[in-house]
Coordinates of C-alpha atoms in Angstrom, one line a residue:
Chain A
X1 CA -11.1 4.0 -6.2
X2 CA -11.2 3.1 -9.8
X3 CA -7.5 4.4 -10.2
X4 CA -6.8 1.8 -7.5
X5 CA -8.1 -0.9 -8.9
X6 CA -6.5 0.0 -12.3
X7 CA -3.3 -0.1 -10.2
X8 CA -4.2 -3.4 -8.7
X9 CA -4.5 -4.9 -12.8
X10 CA -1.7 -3.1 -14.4
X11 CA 0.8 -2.8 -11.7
X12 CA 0.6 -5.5 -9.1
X13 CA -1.1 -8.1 -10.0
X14 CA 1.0 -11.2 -10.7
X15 CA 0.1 -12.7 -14.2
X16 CA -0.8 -16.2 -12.7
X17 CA -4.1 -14.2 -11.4
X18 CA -5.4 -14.1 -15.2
X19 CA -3.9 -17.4 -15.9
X20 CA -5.5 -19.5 -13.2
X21 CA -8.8 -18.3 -14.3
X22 CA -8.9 -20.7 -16.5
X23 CA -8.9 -23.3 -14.2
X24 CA -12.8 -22.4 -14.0
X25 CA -12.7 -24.7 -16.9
X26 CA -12.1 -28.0 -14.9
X27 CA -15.9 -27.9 -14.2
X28 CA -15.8 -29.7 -17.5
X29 CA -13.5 -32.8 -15.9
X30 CA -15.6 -36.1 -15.7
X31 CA -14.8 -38.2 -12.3
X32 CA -13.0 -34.7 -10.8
X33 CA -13.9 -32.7 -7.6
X34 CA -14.9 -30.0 -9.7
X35 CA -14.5 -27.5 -6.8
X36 CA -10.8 -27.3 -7.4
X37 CA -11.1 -24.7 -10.0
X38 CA -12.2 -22.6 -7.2
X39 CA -9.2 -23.4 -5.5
X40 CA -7.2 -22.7 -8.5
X41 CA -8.9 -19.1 -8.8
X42 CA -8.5 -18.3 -5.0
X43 CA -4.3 -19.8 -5.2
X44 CA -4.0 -16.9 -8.0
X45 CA -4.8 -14.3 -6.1
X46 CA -3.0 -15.8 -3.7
X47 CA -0.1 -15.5 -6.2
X48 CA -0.7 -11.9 -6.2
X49 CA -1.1 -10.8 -2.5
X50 CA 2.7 -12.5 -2.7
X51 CA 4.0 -10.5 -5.2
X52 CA 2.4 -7.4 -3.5
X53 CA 4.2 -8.2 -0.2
X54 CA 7.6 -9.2 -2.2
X55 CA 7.2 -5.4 -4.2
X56 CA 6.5 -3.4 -1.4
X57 CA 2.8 -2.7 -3.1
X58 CA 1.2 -1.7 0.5
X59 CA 4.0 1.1 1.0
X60 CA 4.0 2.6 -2.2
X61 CA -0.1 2.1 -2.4
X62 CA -0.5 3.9 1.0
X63 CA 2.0 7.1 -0.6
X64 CA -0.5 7.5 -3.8
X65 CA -3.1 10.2 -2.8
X66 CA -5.9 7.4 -1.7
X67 CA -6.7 6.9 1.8
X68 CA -5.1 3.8 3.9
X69 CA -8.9 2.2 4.0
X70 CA -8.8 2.3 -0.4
X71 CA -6.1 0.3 -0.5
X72 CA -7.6 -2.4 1.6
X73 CA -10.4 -1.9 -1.0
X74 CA -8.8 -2.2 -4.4
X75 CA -6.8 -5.4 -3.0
X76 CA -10.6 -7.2 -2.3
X77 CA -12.3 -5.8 -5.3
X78 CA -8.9 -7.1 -7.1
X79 CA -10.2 -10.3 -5.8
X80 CA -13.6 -10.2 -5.9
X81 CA -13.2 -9.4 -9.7
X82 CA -11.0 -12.6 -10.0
X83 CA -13.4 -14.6 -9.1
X84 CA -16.4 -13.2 -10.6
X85 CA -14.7 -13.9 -13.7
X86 CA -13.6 -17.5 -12.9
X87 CA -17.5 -18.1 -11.4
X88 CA -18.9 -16.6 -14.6
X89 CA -17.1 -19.1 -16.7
X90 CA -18.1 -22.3 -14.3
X91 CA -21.6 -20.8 -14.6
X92 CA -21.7 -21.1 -18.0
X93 CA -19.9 -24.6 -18.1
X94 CA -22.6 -25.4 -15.5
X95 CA -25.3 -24.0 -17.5
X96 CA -23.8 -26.1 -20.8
X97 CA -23.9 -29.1 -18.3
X98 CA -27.1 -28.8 -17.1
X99 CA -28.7 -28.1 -20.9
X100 CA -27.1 -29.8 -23.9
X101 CA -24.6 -32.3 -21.9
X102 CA -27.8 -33.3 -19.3
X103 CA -27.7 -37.0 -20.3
X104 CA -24.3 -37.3 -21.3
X105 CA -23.2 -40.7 -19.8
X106 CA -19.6 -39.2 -18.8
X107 CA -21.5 -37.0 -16.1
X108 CA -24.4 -39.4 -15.8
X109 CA -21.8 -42.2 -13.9
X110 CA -19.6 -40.0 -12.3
X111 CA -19.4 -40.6 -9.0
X112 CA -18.4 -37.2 -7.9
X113 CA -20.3 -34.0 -7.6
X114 CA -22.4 -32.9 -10.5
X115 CA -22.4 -29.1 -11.9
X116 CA -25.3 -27.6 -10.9
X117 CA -26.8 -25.0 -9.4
X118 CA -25.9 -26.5 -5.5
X119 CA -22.7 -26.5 -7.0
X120 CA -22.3 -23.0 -7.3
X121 CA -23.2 -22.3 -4.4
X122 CA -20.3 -24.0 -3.0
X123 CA -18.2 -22.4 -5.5
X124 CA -19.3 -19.1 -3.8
X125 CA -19.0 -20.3 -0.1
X126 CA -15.3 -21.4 -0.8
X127 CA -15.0 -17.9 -2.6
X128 CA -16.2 -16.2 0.7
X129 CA -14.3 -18.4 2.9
X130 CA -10.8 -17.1 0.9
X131 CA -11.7 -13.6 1.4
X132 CA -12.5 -14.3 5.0
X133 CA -9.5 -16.4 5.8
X134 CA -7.1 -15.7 3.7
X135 CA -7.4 -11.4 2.7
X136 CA -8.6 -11.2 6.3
X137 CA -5.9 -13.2 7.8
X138 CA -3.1 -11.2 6.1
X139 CA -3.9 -7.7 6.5
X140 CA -4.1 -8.3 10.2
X141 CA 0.1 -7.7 9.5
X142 CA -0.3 -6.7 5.9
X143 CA 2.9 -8.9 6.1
X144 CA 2.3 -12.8 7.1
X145 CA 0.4 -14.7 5.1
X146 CA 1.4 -18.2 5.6
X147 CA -0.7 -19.4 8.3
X148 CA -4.2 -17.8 6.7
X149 CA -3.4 -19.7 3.6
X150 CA -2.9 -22.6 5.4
X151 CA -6.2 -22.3 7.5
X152 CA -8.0 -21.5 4.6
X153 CA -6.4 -24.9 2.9
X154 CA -8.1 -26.7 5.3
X155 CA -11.1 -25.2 5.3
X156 CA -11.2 -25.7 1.6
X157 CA -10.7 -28.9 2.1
X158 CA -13.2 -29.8 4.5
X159 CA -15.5 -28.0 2.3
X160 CA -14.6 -29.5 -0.5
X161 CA -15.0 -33.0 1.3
X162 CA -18.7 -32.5 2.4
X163 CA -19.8 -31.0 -1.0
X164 CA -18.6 -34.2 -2.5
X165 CA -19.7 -36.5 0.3
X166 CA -23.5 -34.9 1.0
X167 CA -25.3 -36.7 -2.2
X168 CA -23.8 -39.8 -0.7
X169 CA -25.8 -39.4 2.5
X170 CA -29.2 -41.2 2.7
X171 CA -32.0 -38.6 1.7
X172 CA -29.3 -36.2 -0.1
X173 CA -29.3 -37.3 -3.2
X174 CA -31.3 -34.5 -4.9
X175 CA -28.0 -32.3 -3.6
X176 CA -26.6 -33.9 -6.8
X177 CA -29.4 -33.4 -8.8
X178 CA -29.2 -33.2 -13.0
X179 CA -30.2 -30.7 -15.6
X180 CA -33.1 -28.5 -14.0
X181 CA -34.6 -30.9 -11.5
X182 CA -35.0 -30.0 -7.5
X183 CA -34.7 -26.6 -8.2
X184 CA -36.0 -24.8 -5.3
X185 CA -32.9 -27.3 -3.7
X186 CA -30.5 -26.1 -5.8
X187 CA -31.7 -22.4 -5.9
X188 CA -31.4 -22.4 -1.9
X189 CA -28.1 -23.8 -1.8
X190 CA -27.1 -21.4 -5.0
X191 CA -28.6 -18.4 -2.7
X192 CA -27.2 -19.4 0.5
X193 CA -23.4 -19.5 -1.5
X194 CA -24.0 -15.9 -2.3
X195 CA -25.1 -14.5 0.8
X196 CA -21.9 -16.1 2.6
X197 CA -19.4 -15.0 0.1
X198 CA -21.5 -10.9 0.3
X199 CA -21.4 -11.2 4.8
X200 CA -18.2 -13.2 4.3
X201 CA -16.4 -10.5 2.1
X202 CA -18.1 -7.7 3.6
X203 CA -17.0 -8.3 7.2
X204 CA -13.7 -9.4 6.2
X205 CA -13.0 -5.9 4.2
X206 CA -14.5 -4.1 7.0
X207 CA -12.0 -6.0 9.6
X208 CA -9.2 -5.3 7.3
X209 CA -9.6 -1.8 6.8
X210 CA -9.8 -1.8 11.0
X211 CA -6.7 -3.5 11.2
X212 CA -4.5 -1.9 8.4
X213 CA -5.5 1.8 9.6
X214 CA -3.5 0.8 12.6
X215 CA -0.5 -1.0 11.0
X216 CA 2.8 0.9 11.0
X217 CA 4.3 0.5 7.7
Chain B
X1 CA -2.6 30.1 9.0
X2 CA 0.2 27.7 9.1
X3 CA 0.5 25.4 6.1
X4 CA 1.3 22.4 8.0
X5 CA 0.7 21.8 11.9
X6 CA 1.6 19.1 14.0
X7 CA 0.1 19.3 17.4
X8 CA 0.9 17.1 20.0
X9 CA 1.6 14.4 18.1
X10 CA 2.8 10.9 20.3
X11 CA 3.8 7.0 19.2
X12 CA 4.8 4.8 21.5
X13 CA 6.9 1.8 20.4
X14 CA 8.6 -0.8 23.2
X15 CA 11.7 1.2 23.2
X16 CA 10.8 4.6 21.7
X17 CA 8.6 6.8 22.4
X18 CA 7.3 9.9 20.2
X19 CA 6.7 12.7 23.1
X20 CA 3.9 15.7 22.3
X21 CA 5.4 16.5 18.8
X22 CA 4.3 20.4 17.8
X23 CA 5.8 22.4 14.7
X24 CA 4.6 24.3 11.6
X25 CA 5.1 24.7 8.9
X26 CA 4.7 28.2 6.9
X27 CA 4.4 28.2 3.6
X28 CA 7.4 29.4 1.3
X29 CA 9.4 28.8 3.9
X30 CA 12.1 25.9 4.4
X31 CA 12.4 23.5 7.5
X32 CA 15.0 21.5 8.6
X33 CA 14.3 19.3 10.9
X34 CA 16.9 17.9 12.5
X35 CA 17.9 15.3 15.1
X36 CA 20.4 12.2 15.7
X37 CA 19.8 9.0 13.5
X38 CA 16.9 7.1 15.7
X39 CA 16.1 10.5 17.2
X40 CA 12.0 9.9 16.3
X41 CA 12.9 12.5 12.4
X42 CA 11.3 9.4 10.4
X43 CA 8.3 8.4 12.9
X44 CA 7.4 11.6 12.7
X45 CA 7.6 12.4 9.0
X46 CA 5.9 8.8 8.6
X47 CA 3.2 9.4 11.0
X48 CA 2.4 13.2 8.9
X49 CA 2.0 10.7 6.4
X50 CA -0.5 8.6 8.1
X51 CA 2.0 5.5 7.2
X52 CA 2.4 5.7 10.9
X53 CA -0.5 5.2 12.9
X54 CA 0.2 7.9 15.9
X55 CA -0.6 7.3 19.7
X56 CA -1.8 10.3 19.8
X57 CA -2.2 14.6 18.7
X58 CA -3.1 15.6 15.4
X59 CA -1.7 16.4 11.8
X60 CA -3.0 19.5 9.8
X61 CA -2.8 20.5 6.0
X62 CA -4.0 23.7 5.3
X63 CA -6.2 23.8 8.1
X64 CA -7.7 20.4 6.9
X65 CA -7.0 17.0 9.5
X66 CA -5.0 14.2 8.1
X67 CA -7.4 11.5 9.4
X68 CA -10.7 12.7 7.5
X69 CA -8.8 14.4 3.9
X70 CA -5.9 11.9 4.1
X71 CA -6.5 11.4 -0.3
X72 CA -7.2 15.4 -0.8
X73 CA -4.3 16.2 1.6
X74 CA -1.8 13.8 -0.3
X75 CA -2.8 15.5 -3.6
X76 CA -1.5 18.5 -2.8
X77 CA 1.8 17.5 -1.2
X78 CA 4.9 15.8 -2.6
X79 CA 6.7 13.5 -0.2
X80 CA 9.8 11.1 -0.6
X81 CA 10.4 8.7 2.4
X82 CA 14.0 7.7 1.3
X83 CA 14.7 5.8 -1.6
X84 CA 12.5 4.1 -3.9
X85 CA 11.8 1.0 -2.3
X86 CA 8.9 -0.9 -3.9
X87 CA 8.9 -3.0 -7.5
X88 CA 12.5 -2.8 -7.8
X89 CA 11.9 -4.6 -10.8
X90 CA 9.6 -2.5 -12.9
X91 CA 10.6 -0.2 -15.3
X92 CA 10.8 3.8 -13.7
X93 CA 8.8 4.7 -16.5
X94 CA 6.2 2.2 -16.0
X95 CA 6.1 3.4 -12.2
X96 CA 5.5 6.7 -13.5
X97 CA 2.5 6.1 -16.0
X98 CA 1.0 4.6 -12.6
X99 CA 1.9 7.0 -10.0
X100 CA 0.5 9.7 -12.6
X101 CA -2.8 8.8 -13.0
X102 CA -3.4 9.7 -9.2
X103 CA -2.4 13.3 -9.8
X104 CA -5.0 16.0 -12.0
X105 CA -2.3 18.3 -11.6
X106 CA 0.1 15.9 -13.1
X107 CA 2.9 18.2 -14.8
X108 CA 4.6 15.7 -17.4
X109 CA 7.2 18.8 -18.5
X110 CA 8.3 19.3 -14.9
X111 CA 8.7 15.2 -14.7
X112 CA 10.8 15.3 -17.6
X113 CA 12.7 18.3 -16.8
X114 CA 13.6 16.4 -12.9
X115 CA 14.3 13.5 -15.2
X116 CA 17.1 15.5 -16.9
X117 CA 18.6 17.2 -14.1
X118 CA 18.8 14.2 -12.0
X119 CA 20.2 12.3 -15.1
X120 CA 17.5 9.5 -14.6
X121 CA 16.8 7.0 -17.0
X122 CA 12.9 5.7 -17.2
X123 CA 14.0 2.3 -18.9
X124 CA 15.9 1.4 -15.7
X125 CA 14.0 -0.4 -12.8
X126 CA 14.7 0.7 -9.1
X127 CA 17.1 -2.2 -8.5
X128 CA 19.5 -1.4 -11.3
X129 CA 20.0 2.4 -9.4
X130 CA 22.7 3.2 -7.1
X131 CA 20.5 4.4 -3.9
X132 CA 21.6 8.0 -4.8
X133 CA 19.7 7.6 -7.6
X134 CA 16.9 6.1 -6.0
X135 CA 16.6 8.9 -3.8
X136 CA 16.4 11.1 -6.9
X137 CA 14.1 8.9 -8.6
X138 CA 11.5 9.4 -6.0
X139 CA 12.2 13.4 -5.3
X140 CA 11.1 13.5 -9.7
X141 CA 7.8 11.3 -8.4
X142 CA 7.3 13.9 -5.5
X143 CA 8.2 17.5 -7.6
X144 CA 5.8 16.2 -10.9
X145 CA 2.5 17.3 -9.5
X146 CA 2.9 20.9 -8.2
X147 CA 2.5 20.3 -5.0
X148 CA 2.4 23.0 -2.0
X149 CA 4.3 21.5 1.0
X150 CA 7.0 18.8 0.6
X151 CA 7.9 16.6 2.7
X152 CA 10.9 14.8 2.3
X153 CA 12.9 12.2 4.8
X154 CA 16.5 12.8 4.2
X155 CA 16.5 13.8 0.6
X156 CA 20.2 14.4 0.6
X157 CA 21.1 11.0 2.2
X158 CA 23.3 9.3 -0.5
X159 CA 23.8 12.4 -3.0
X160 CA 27.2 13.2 -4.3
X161 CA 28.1 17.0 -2.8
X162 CA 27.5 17.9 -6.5
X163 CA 24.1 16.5 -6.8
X164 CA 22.8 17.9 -3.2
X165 CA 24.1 21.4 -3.8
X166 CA 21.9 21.2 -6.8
X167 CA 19.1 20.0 -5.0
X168 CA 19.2 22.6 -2.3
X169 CA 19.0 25.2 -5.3
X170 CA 15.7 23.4 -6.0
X171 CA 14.3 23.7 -2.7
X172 CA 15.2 27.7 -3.1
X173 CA 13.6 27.9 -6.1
X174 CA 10.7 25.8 -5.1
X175 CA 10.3 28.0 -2.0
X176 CA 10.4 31.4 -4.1
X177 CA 7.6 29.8 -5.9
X178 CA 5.3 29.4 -2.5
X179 CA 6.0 26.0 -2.1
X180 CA 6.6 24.7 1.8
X181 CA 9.1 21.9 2.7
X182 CA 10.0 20.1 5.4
X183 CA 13.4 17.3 5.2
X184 CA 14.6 15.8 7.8
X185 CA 18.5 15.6 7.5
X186 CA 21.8 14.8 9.8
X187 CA 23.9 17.1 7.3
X188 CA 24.1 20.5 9.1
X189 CA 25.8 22.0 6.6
X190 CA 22.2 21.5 4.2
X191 CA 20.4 23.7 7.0
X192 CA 23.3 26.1 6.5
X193 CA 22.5 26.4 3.1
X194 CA 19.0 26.6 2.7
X195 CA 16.9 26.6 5.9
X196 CA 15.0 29.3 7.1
X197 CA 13.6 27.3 10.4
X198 CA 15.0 24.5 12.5
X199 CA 13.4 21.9 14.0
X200 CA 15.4 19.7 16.4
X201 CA 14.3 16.3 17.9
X202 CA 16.3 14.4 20.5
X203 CA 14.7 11.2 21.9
X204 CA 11.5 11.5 20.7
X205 CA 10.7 15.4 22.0
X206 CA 11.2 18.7 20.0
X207 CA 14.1 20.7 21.6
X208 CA 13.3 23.1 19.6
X209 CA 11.1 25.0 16.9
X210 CA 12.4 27.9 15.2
X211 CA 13.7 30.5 12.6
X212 CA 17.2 29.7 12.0
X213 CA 18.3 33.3 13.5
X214 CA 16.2 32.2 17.1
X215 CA 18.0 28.9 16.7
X216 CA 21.1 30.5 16.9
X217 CA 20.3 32.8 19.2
X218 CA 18.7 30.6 21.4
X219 CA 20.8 27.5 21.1
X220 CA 24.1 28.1 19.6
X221 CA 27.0 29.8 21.3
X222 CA 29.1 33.0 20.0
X223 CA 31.0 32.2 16.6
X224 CA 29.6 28.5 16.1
X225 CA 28.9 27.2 13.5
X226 CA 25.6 24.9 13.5
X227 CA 27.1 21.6 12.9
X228 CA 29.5 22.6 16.0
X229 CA 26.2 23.5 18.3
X230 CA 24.7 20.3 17.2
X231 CA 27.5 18.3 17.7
X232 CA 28.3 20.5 21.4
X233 CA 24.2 19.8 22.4
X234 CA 24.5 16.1 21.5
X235 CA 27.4 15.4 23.5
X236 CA 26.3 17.4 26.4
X237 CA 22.6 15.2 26.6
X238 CA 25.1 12.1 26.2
X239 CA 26.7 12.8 29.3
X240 CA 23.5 14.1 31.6

């Protein structure tokens, strides 16, 4: 399995992968929907499941001596390892956010969701819904990958548009909370993020090695 | 024990249907197998490589199943399905320092020597090959790692008559050294040279599984040749 996933970083992943990490970094942006570095992260593996279907990656994966279900696996923990590194780095920027930048009055008046704790947690359900949606949606043909990507567009979006809207609601406010206030708030929304994206991921893998095993390639 | 045993294998497609597929496969031995184009030679190849997910029957490497070794099974064989068909853009030799990572029994002389004889060069990418040379690029991938059975879809396909006489001298060799192989071929006159059993599909169902000599015997008439029985058992189902 490790081979595979070697494969999966040497061989086909597409460089925008590693590139569109970075976009973790536009948890920094004042008066920006922050959760669009998530996006960014998800549309770079994205990138890469493309360049797999374009290279013929599931034919030649399926001839290495690995069984059909590991190379269902190496393609998610492909992902799951791009986005553990783009949510590590919106951690930290979160954790910098929540410490030394607390009162800074560029976060203080934004209007827009605040990095915290309730944001990563949304960070991880939009993380999970990719994997379900998107991963899922394409290795139901190992081939078509146009309409999960657009499903999961919307879903991001809606997503994206209640995150930002919920501290607006009467009696929501602490969703937005600062620094290390609310916590048991924050730490439930944090924990509820990271069991969808684990049942999320999880069933999705578990579908798509179901659905692969019985594609002809 | 047979090396290799497909028993009863099926696939059904709209159109086609695969129909209670059974051979063997011994090892040092050589099989043809044989049959029109869209005869069910490459269904069943690609279902022995669990690239095709059968209807039905079962697939057998040295007494192991397919299904529940597929990774230990694919170790131990080489296989080619055509030409090199994937990342047509990367480098061969970059392919290579890939594809060998998967193999312990890697053999990096034997990779260099196929390199040589087949007059490959690693710093070209797939897409700058003529297919020939695709189809010899991914026999160097499927020789490297010692394998015991080969199984190879049309490995001649595309070869100058130069380049597939040499390969059949391979397959002898290869075969002197224990090593079984099936390829599936329309070229009768590569069973001529090398086979030591036939196995001949029409529509979908074996027609027949055998040493060349029962092939003959069994199949061909006095003084043919077996391009001549092939061509006489084609057109005779053509006009039931």
């Amino acid at each position: 399995m490790s081979e595979m996933l070697k494969k999966e970083l040497k061989l086909s992943a597409s460089a925008l992968s590693y590139l569109f990490i970075a976009f973790a970094l536009m948890t920094m942006i004042p008066g920006y929907p922050i959760l669009m570095g998530a996006f960014f992260v998800c549309f770079g593996i994205f990138q890469s499941v493309q360049r797999c279907r374009e290279n013929n990656d599931l034919v030649y994966s399926a001839l290495l001596p690995v069984a059909k279900r590991d190379v269902v696996r190496a393609k998610y923990a492909f992902a799951v390892l791009i986005q553990a590194c783009g949510f590590l780095i919106m951690a930290i920027l979160t954790l910098l956010r929540m410490t030394v930048l607390v009162d800074a009055t560029l976060y203080r008046t934004n209007a827009l969701m605040n990095a915290n704790f309730v944001f990563l947690g949304f960070v991880l359900l939009e993380f999970g819904c990719f994997n379900l949606i998107f991963l899922g949606g394409f290795f139901k043909t190992a081939y078509y990958f146009g309409k999960p990507f657009v499903i999961f567009l919307i879903v991001f979006f809606v997503i994206l548009a209640i995150a930002e809207a919920l501290h607006h609601f009467p009696g929501l406010e602490a969703v937005n909370a600062f620094g290390f206030t609310e916590m048991p708030l924050q730490l439930a929304f944090l924990a509820g993020g990271a069991v969808a994206f684990v049942v999320m991921t999880v069933c999705s893998q578990a579908g798509a090695i179901r659905s692969f095993e019985k594609i002809d390639l | 024990m047979s090396i290799v045993e497909v028993d009863r294998l099926c696939k059904d497609y709209p159109s086609f249907h695969l129909k209670d597929v059974s051979f063997t496969i011994e090892k040092g031995r050589i099989a043809g197998f044989i049959g029109r184009n869209g005869a069910g030679k490459t269904t069943t190849i690609k279902s022995m490589l669990n690239l095709v997910h059968p209807s039905g029957g079962a697939v057998r490497y040295f007494g192991l199943p397919l299904k529940e070794n597929e990774a230990e099974i694919k170790r131990r064989i080489g296989y080619s399905t055509g030409t090199v068909n994937y990342y047509p853009k990367k480098k061969l030799k970059d392919l290579a320092a890939v594809t060998r990572t998967f193999y312990p029994n890697w053999d990096e002389a034997a990779y260099r020597e196929y390199l040589n004889l087949f007059a490959l060069d690693e710093n070209k990418a797939p897409a700058e090959l003529s297919e020939g040379m695709k189809v010899k690029c991914n026999l160097a991938m499927a020789l490297s790692h010692k394998a015991e059975v080969l199984i190879l879809d049309e490995p001649t396909s595309g070869l100058d008559p130069f380049s597939r006489d040499e390969l059949l001298d391979l397959f002898v060799m290869l075969k002197e050294r224990g090593v079984a192989i099936l390829f599936s071929t329309h070229i009768t006159s590569d069973l001529e040279k090398c086979a030591d059993d036939i196995i001949y599909i029409r529509n979908g169902q074996i027609i027949l599984a055998s040493d060349t000599d029962t092939f003959r015997r069994e199949l061909g008439e006095e003084s043919e040749t077996l391009e001549q029985t092939m061509l006489r058992l084609e057109r005779s189902a053509r006009n039931v």
